[in-house]
Short mmCIF file of N, CA and C and ligand atoms in Angstrom, two decimals:
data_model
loop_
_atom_site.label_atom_id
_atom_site.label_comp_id
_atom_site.label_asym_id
_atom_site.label_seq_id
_atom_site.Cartn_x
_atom_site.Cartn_y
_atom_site.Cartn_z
N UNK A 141 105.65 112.83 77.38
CA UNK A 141 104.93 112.79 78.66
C UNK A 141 105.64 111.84 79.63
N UNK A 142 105.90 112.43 80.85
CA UNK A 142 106.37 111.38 81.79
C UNK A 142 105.38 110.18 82.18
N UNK A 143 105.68 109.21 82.72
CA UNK A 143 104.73 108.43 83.73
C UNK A 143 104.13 109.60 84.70
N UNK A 144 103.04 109.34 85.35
CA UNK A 144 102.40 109.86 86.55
C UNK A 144 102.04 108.49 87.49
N UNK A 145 102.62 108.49 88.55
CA UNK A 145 102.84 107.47 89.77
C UNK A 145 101.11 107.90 90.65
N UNK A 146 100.72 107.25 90.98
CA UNK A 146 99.69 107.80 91.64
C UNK A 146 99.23 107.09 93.01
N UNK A 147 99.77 107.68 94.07
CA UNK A 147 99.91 107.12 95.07
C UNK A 147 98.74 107.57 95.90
N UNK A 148 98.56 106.36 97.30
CA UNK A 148 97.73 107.36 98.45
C UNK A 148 97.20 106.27 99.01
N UNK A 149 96.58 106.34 100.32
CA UNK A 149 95.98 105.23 100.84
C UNK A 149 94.61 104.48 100.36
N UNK A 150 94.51 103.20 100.85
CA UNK A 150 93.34 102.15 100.23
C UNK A 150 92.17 103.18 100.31
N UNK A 151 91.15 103.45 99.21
CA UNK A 151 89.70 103.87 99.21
C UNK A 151 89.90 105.06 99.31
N UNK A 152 90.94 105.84 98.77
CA UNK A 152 90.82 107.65 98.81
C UNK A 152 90.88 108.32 97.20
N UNK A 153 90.74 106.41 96.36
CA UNK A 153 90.10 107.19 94.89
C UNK A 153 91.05 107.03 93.64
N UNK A 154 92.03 106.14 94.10
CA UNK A 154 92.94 106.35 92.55
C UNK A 154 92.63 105.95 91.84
N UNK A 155 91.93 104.52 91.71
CA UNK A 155 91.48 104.04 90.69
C UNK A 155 90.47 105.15 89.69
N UNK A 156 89.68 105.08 90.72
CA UNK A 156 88.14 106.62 89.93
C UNK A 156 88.79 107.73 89.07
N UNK A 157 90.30 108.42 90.11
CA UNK A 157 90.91 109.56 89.25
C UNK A 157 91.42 108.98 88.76
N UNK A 158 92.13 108.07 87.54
CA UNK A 158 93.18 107.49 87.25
C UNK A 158 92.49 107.49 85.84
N UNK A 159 91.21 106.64 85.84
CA UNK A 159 89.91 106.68 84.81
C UNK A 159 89.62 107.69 84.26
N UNK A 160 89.14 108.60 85.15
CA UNK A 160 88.92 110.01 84.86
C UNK A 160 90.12 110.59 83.98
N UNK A 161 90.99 110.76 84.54
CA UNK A 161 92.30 111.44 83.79
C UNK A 161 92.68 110.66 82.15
N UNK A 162 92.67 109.26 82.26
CA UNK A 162 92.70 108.89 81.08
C UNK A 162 91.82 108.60 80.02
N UNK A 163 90.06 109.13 80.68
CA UNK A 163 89.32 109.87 79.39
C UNK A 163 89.55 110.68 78.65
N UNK A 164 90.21 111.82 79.55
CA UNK A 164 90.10 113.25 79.36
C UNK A 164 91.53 113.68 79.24
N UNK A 165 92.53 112.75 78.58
CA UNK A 165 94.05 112.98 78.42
C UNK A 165 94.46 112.06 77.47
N UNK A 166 95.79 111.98 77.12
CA UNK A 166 96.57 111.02 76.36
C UNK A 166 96.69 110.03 77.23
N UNK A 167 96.76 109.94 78.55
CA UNK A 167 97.30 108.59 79.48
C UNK A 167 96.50 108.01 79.25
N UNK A 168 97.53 106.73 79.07
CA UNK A 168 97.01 105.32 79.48
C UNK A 168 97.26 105.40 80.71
N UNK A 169 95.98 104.15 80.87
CA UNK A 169 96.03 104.04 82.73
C UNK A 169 96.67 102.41 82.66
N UNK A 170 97.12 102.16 83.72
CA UNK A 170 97.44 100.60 84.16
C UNK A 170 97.39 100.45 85.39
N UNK A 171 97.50 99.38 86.39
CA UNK A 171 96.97 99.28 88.19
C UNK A 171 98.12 98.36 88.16
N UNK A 172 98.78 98.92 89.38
CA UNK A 172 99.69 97.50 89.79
C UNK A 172 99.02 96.67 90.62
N UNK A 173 97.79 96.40 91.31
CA UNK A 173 97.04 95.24 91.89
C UNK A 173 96.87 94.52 90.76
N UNK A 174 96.28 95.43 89.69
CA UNK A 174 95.87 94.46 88.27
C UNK A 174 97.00 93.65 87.67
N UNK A 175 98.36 94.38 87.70
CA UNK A 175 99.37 93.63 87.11
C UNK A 175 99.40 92.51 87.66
N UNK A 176 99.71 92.53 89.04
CA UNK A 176 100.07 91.59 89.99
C UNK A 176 98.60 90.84 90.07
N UNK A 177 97.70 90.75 90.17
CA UNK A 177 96.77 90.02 89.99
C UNK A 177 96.68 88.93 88.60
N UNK A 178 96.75 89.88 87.28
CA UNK A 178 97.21 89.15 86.20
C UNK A 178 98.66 87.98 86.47
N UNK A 179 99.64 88.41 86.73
CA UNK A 179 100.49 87.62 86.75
C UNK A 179 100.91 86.78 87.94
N UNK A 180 99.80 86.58 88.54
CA UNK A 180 99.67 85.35 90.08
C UNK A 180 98.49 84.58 89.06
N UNK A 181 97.47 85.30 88.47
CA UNK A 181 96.41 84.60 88.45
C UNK A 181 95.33 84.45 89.84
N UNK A 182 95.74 85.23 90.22
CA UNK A 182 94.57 85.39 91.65
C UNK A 182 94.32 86.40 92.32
N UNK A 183 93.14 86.92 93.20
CA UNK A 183 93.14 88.27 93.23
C UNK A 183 94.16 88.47 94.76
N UNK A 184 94.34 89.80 94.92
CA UNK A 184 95.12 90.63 95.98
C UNK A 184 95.19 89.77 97.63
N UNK A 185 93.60 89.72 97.65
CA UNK A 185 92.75 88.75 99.00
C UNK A 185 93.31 87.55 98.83
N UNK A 186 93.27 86.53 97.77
CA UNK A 186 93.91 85.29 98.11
C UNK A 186 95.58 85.10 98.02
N UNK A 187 96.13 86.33 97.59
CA UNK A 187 97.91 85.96 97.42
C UNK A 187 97.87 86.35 98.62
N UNK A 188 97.27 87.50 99.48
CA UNK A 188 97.72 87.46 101.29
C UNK A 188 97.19 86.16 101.76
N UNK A 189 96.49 85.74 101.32
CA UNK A 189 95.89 84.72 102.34
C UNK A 189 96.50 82.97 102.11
N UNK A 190 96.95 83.08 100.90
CA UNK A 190 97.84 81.71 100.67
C UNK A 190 99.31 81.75 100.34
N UNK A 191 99.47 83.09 100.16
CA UNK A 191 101.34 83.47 100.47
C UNK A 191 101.64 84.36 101.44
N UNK A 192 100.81 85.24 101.85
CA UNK A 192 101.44 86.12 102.63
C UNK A 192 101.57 87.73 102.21
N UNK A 193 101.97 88.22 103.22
CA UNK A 193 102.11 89.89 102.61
C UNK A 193 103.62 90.31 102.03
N UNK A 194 104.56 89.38 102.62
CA UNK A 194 105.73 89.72 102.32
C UNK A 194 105.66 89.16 100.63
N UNK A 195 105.50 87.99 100.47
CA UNK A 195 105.13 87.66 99.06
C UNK A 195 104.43 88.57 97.98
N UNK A 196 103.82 89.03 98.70
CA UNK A 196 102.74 90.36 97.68
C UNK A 196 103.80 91.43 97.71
N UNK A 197 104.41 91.84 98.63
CA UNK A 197 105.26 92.73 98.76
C UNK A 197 106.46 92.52 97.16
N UNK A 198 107.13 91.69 97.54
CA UNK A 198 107.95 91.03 96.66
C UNK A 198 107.34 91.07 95.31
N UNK A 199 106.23 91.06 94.88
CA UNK A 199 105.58 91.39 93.26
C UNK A 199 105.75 92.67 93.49
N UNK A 200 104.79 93.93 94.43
CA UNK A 200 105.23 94.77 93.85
C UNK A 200 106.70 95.42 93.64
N UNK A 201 107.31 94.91 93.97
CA UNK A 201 108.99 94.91 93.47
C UNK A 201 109.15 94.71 92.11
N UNK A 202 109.08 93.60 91.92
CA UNK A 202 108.80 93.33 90.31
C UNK A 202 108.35 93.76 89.71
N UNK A 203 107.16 94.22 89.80
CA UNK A 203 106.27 95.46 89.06
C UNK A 203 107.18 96.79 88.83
N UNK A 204 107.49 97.24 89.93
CA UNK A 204 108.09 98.31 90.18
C UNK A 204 109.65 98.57 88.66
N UNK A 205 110.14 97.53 88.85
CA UNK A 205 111.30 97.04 88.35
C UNK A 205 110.94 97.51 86.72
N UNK A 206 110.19 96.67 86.21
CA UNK A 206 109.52 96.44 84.86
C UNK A 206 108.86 98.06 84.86
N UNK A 207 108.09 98.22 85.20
CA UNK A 207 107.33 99.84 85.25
C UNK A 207 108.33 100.73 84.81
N UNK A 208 110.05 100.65 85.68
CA UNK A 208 110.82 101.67 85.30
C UNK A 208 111.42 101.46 84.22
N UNK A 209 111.83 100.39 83.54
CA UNK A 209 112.18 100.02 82.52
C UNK A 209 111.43 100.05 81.07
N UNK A 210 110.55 99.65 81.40
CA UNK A 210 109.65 99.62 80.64
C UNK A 210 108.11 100.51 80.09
N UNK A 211 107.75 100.98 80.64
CA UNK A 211 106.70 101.59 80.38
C UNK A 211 106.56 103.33 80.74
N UNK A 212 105.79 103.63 79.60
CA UNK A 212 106.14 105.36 79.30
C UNK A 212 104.77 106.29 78.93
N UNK A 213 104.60 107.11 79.33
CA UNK A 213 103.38 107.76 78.56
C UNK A 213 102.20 106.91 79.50
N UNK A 214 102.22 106.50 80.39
CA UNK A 214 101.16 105.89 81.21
C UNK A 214 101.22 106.87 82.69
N UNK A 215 99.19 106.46 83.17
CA UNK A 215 99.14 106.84 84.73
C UNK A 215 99.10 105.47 85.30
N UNK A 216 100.14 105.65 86.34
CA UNK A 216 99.52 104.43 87.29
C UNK A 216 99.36 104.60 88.35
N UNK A 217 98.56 103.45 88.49
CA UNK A 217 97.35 103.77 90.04
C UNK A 217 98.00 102.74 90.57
N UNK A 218 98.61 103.27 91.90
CA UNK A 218 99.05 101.58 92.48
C UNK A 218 98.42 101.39 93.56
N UNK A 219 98.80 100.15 94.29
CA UNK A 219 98.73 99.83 95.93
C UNK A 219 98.70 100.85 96.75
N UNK A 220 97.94 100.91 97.83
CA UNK A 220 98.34 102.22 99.17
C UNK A 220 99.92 101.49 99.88
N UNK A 221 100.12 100.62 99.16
CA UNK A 221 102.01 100.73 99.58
C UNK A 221 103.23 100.66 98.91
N UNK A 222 102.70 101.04 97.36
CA UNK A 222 103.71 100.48 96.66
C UNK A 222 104.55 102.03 96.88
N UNK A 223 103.76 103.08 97.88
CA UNK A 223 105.19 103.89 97.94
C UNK A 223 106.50 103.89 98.43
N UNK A 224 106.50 102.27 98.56
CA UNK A 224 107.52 101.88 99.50
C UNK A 224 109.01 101.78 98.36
N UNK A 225 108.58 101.43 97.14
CA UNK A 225 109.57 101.29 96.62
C UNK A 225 110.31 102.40 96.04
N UNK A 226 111.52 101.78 96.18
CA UNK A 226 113.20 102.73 96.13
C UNK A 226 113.31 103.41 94.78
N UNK A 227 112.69 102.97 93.71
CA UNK A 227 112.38 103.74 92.29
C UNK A 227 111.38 104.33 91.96
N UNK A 228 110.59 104.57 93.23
CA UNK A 228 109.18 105.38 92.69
C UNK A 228 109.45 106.44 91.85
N UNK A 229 110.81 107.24 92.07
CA UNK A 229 110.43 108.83 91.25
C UNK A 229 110.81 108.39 89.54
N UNK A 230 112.12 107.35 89.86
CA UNK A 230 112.45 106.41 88.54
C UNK A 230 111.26 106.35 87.99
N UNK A 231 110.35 106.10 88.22
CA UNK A 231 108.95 105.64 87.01
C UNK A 231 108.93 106.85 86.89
N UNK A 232 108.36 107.90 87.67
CA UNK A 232 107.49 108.94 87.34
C UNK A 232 107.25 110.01 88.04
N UNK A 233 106.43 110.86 87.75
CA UNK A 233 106.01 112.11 88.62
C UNK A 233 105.35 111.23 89.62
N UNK A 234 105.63 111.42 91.27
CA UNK A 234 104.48 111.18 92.13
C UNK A 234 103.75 112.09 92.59
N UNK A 235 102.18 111.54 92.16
CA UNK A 235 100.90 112.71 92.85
C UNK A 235 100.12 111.78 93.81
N UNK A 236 100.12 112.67 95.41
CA UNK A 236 99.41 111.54 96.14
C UNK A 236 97.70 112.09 96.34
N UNK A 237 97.13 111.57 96.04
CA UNK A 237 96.21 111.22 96.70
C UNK A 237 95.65 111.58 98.37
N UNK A 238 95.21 112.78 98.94
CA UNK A 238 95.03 112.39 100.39
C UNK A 238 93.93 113.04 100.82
N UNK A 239 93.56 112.63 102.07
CA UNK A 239 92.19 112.76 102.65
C UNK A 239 92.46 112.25 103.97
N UNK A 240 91.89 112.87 104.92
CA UNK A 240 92.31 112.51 106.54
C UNK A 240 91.41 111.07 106.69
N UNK A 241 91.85 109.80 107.25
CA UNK A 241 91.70 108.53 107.35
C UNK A 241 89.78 108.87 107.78
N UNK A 242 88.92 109.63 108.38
CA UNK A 242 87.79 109.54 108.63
C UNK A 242 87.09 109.23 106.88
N UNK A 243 87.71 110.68 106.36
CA UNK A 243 86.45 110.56 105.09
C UNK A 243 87.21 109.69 104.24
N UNK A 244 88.22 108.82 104.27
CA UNK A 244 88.10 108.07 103.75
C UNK A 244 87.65 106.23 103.38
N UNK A 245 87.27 106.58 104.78
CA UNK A 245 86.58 105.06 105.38
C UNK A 245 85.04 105.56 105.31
N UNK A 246 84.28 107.42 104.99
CA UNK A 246 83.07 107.65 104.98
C UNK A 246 82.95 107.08 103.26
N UNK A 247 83.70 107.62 102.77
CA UNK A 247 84.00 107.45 101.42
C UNK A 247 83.66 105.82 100.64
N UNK A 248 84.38 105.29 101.49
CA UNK A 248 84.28 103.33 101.11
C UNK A 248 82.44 103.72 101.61
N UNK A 249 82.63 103.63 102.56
CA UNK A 249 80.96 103.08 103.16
C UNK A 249 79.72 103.60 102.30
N UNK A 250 79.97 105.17 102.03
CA UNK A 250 78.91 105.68 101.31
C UNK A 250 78.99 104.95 99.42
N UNK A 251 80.09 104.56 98.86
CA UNK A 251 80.26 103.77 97.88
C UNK A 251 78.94 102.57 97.32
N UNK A 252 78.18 102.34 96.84
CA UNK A 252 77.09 101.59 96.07
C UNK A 252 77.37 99.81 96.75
N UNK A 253 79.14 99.77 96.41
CA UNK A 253 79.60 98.73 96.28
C UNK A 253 80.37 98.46 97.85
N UNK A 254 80.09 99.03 98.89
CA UNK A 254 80.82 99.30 100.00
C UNK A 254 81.43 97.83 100.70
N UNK A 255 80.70 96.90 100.52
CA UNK A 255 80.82 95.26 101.33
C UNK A 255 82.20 95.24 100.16
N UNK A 256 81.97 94.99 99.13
CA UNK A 256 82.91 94.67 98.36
C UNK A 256 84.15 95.17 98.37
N UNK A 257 84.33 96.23 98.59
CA UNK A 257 85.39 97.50 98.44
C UNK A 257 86.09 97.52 99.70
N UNK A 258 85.43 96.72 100.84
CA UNK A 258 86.28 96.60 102.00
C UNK A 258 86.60 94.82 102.07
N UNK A 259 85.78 94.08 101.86
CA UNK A 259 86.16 92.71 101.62
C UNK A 259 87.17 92.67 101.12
N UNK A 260 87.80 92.92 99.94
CA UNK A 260 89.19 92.79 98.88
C UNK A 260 89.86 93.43 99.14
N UNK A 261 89.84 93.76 100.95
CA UNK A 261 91.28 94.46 101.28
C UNK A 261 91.50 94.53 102.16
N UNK A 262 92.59 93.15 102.48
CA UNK A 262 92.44 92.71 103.97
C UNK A 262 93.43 93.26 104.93
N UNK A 263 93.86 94.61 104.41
CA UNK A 263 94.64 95.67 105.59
C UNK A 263 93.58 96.43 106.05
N UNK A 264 92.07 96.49 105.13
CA UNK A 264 90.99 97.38 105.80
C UNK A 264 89.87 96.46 106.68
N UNK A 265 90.38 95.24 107.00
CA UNK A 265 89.58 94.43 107.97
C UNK A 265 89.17 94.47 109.55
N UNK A 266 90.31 95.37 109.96
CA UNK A 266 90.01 95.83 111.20
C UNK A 266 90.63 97.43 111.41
N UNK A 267 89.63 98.43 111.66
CA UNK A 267 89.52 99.21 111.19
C UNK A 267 90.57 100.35 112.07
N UNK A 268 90.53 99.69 113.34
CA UNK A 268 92.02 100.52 113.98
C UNK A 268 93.14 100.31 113.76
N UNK A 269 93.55 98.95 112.86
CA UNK A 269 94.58 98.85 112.62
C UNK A 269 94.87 99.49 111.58
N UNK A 270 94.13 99.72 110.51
CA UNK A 270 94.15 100.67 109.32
C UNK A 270 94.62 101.83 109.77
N UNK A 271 93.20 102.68 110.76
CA UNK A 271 93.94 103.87 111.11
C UNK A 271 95.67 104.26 111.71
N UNK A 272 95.73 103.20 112.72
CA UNK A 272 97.21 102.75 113.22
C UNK A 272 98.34 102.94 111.45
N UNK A 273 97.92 102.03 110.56
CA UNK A 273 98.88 102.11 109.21
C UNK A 273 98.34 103.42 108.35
N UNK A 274 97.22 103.93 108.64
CA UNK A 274 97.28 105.20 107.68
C UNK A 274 98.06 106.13 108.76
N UNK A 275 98.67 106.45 110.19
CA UNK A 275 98.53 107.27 110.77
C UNK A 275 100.96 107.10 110.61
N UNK A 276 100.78 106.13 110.54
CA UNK A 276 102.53 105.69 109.99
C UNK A 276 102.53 106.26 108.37
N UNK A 277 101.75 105.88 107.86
CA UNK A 277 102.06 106.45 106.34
C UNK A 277 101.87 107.71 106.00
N UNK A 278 101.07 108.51 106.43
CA UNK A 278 100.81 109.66 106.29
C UNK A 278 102.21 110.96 105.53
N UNK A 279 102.87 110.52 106.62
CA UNK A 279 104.28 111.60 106.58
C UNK A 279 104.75 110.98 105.38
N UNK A 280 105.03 109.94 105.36
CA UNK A 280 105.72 109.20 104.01
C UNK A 280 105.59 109.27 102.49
N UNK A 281 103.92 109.51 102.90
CA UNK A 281 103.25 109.55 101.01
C UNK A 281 103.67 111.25 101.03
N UNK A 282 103.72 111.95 101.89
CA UNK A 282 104.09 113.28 101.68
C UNK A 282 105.04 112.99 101.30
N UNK A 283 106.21 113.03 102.21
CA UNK A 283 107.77 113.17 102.02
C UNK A 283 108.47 112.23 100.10
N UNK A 284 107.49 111.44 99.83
CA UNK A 284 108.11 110.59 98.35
C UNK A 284 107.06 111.66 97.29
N UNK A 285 106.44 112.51 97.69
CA UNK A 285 105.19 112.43 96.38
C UNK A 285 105.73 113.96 95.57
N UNK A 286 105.66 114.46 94.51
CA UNK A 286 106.14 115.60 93.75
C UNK A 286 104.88 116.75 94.06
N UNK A 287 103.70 115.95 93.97
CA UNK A 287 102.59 116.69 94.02
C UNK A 287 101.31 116.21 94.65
N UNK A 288 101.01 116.51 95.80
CA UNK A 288 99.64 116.59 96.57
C UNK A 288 98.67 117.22 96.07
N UNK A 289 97.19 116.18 96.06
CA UNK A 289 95.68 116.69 95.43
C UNK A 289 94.82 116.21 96.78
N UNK A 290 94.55 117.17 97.58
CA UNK A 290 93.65 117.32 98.37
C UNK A 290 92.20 116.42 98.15
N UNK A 291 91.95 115.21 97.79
CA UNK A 291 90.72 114.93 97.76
C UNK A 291 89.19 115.07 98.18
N UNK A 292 89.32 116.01 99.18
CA UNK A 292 88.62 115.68 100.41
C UNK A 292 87.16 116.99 99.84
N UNK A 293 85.93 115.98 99.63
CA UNK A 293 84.98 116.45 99.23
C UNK A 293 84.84 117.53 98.32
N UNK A 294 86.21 116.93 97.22
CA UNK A 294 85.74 116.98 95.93
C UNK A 294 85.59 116.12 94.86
N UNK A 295 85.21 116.91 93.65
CA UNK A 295 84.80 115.50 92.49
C UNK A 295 85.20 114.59 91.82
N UNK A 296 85.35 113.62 91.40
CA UNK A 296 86.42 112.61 91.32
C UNK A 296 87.01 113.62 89.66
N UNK A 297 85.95 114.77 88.81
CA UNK A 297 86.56 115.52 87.72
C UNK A 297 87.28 116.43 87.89
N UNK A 298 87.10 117.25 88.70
CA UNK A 298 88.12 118.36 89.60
C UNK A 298 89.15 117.60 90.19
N UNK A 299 89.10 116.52 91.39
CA UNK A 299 90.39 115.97 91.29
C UNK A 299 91.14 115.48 90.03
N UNK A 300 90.55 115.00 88.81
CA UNK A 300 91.30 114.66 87.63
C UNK A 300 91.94 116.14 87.01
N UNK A 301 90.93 117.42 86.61
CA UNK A 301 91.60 118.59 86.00
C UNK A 301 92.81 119.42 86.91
N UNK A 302 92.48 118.75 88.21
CA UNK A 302 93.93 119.67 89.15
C UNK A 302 94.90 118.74 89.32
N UNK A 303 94.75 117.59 89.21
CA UNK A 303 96.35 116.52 88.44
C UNK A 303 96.77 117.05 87.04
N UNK A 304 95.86 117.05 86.04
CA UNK A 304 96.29 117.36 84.85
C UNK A 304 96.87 118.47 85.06
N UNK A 305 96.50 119.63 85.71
CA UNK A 305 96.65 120.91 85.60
C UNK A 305 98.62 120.73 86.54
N UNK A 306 98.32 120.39 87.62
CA UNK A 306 99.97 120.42 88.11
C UNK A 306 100.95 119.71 87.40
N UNK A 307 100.57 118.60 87.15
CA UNK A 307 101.87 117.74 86.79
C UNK A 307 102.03 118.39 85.35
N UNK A 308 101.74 119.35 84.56
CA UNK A 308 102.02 119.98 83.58
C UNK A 308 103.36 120.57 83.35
N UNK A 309 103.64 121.08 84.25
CA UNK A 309 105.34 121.63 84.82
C UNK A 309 106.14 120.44 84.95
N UNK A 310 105.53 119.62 84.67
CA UNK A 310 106.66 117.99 85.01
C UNK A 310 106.72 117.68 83.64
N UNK A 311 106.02 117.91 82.28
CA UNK A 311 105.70 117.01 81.13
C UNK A 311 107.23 117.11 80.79
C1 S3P B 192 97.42 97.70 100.14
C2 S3P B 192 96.52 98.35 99.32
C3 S3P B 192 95.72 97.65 98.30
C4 S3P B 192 96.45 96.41 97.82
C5 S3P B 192 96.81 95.54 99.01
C6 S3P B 192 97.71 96.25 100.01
C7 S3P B 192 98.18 98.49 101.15
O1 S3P B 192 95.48 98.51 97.18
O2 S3P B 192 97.62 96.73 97.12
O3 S3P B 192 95.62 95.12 99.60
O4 S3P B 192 99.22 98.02 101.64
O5 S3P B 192 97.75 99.64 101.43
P1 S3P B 192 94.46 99.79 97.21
O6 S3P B 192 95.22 100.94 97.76
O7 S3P B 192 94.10 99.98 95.78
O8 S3P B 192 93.32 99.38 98.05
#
């Protein structure tokens, strides 16, 4: 089994499908916020806020690095930017994640946990500037990704069986 890269912007669900897929599959799942959180020792919100973004940037590099080297037979759910890095396909199949920037800010809000889910993510703090960075990324998560899953008001299990189902031609 290859890696599966799992890209897409903040709050359009990777974590949820990522879970999903590795009930209902052989993948292991892993998060590069989680890595990088584990190995700062602090969460996402305080490495921007007492190092910076370029600093956060710079882990997921490292991550990135180690991921290709190292790790196999896993899904990972990363950052809405770790599609920035130059070895993404090196790890793995990329499947993005997408949904037009409305339902995915309906998406956070209608969420149980909604204060929280926008608090711990301080590119979603002001909400035109988000749209402004989802409206630059857009073309990009296309142009790097192997395979696009339409999210958009469906189930976080149907988005998991139509990942499983494409990236099959990649195993
Ligand atoms: C970021 C997305 C966040 C996290 C960090 C930066 C981004 O992850 O990596 O706050 O640049 O889009 P999620 O996509 O899981 O929210």
């Amino acid at each position: 089994m290859k890696n599966i890269v799992l890209i897409g912007f903040m709050g359009v669900g990777k974590g949820s499908v990522a879970r999903e897929v590795a009930k209902n599959s052989k993948y292991i799942t892993m998060d590069t916020d989680d890595l990088i959180e584990s190995m700062e020792n602090k969460k996402i919100k305080e490495i921007f806020q007492d190092e910076g973004e370029e600093y956060f940037r710079n882990l997921e590099k490292r991550v990135s690095l180690w991921l290709q080297a190292s790790v196999k037979d896993t899904l990972i759910s990363t950052g809405g930017g770790f599609y920035k890095q130059k070895n993404l396909k090196k790890i793995g199949v990329v499947v993005l994640l997408d949904s037009p920037f409305d339902e995915i800010i309906k998406r956070i809000k209608n969420h149980p946990n909604a204060e929280n889910k926008l608090k711990k993510r301080p590119l979603l703090s002001d909400l035109n500037k988000a749209k402004e960075l989802y409206d630059e990324r857009r073309t990009q998560y296309l142009k790097v990704s192997d395979i696009v899953i339409d999210v958009t008001k469906k189930s976080v299990s149907d988005c998991s069986k139509e990942l499983l189902k494409k990236v099959e031609k990649y195993a």
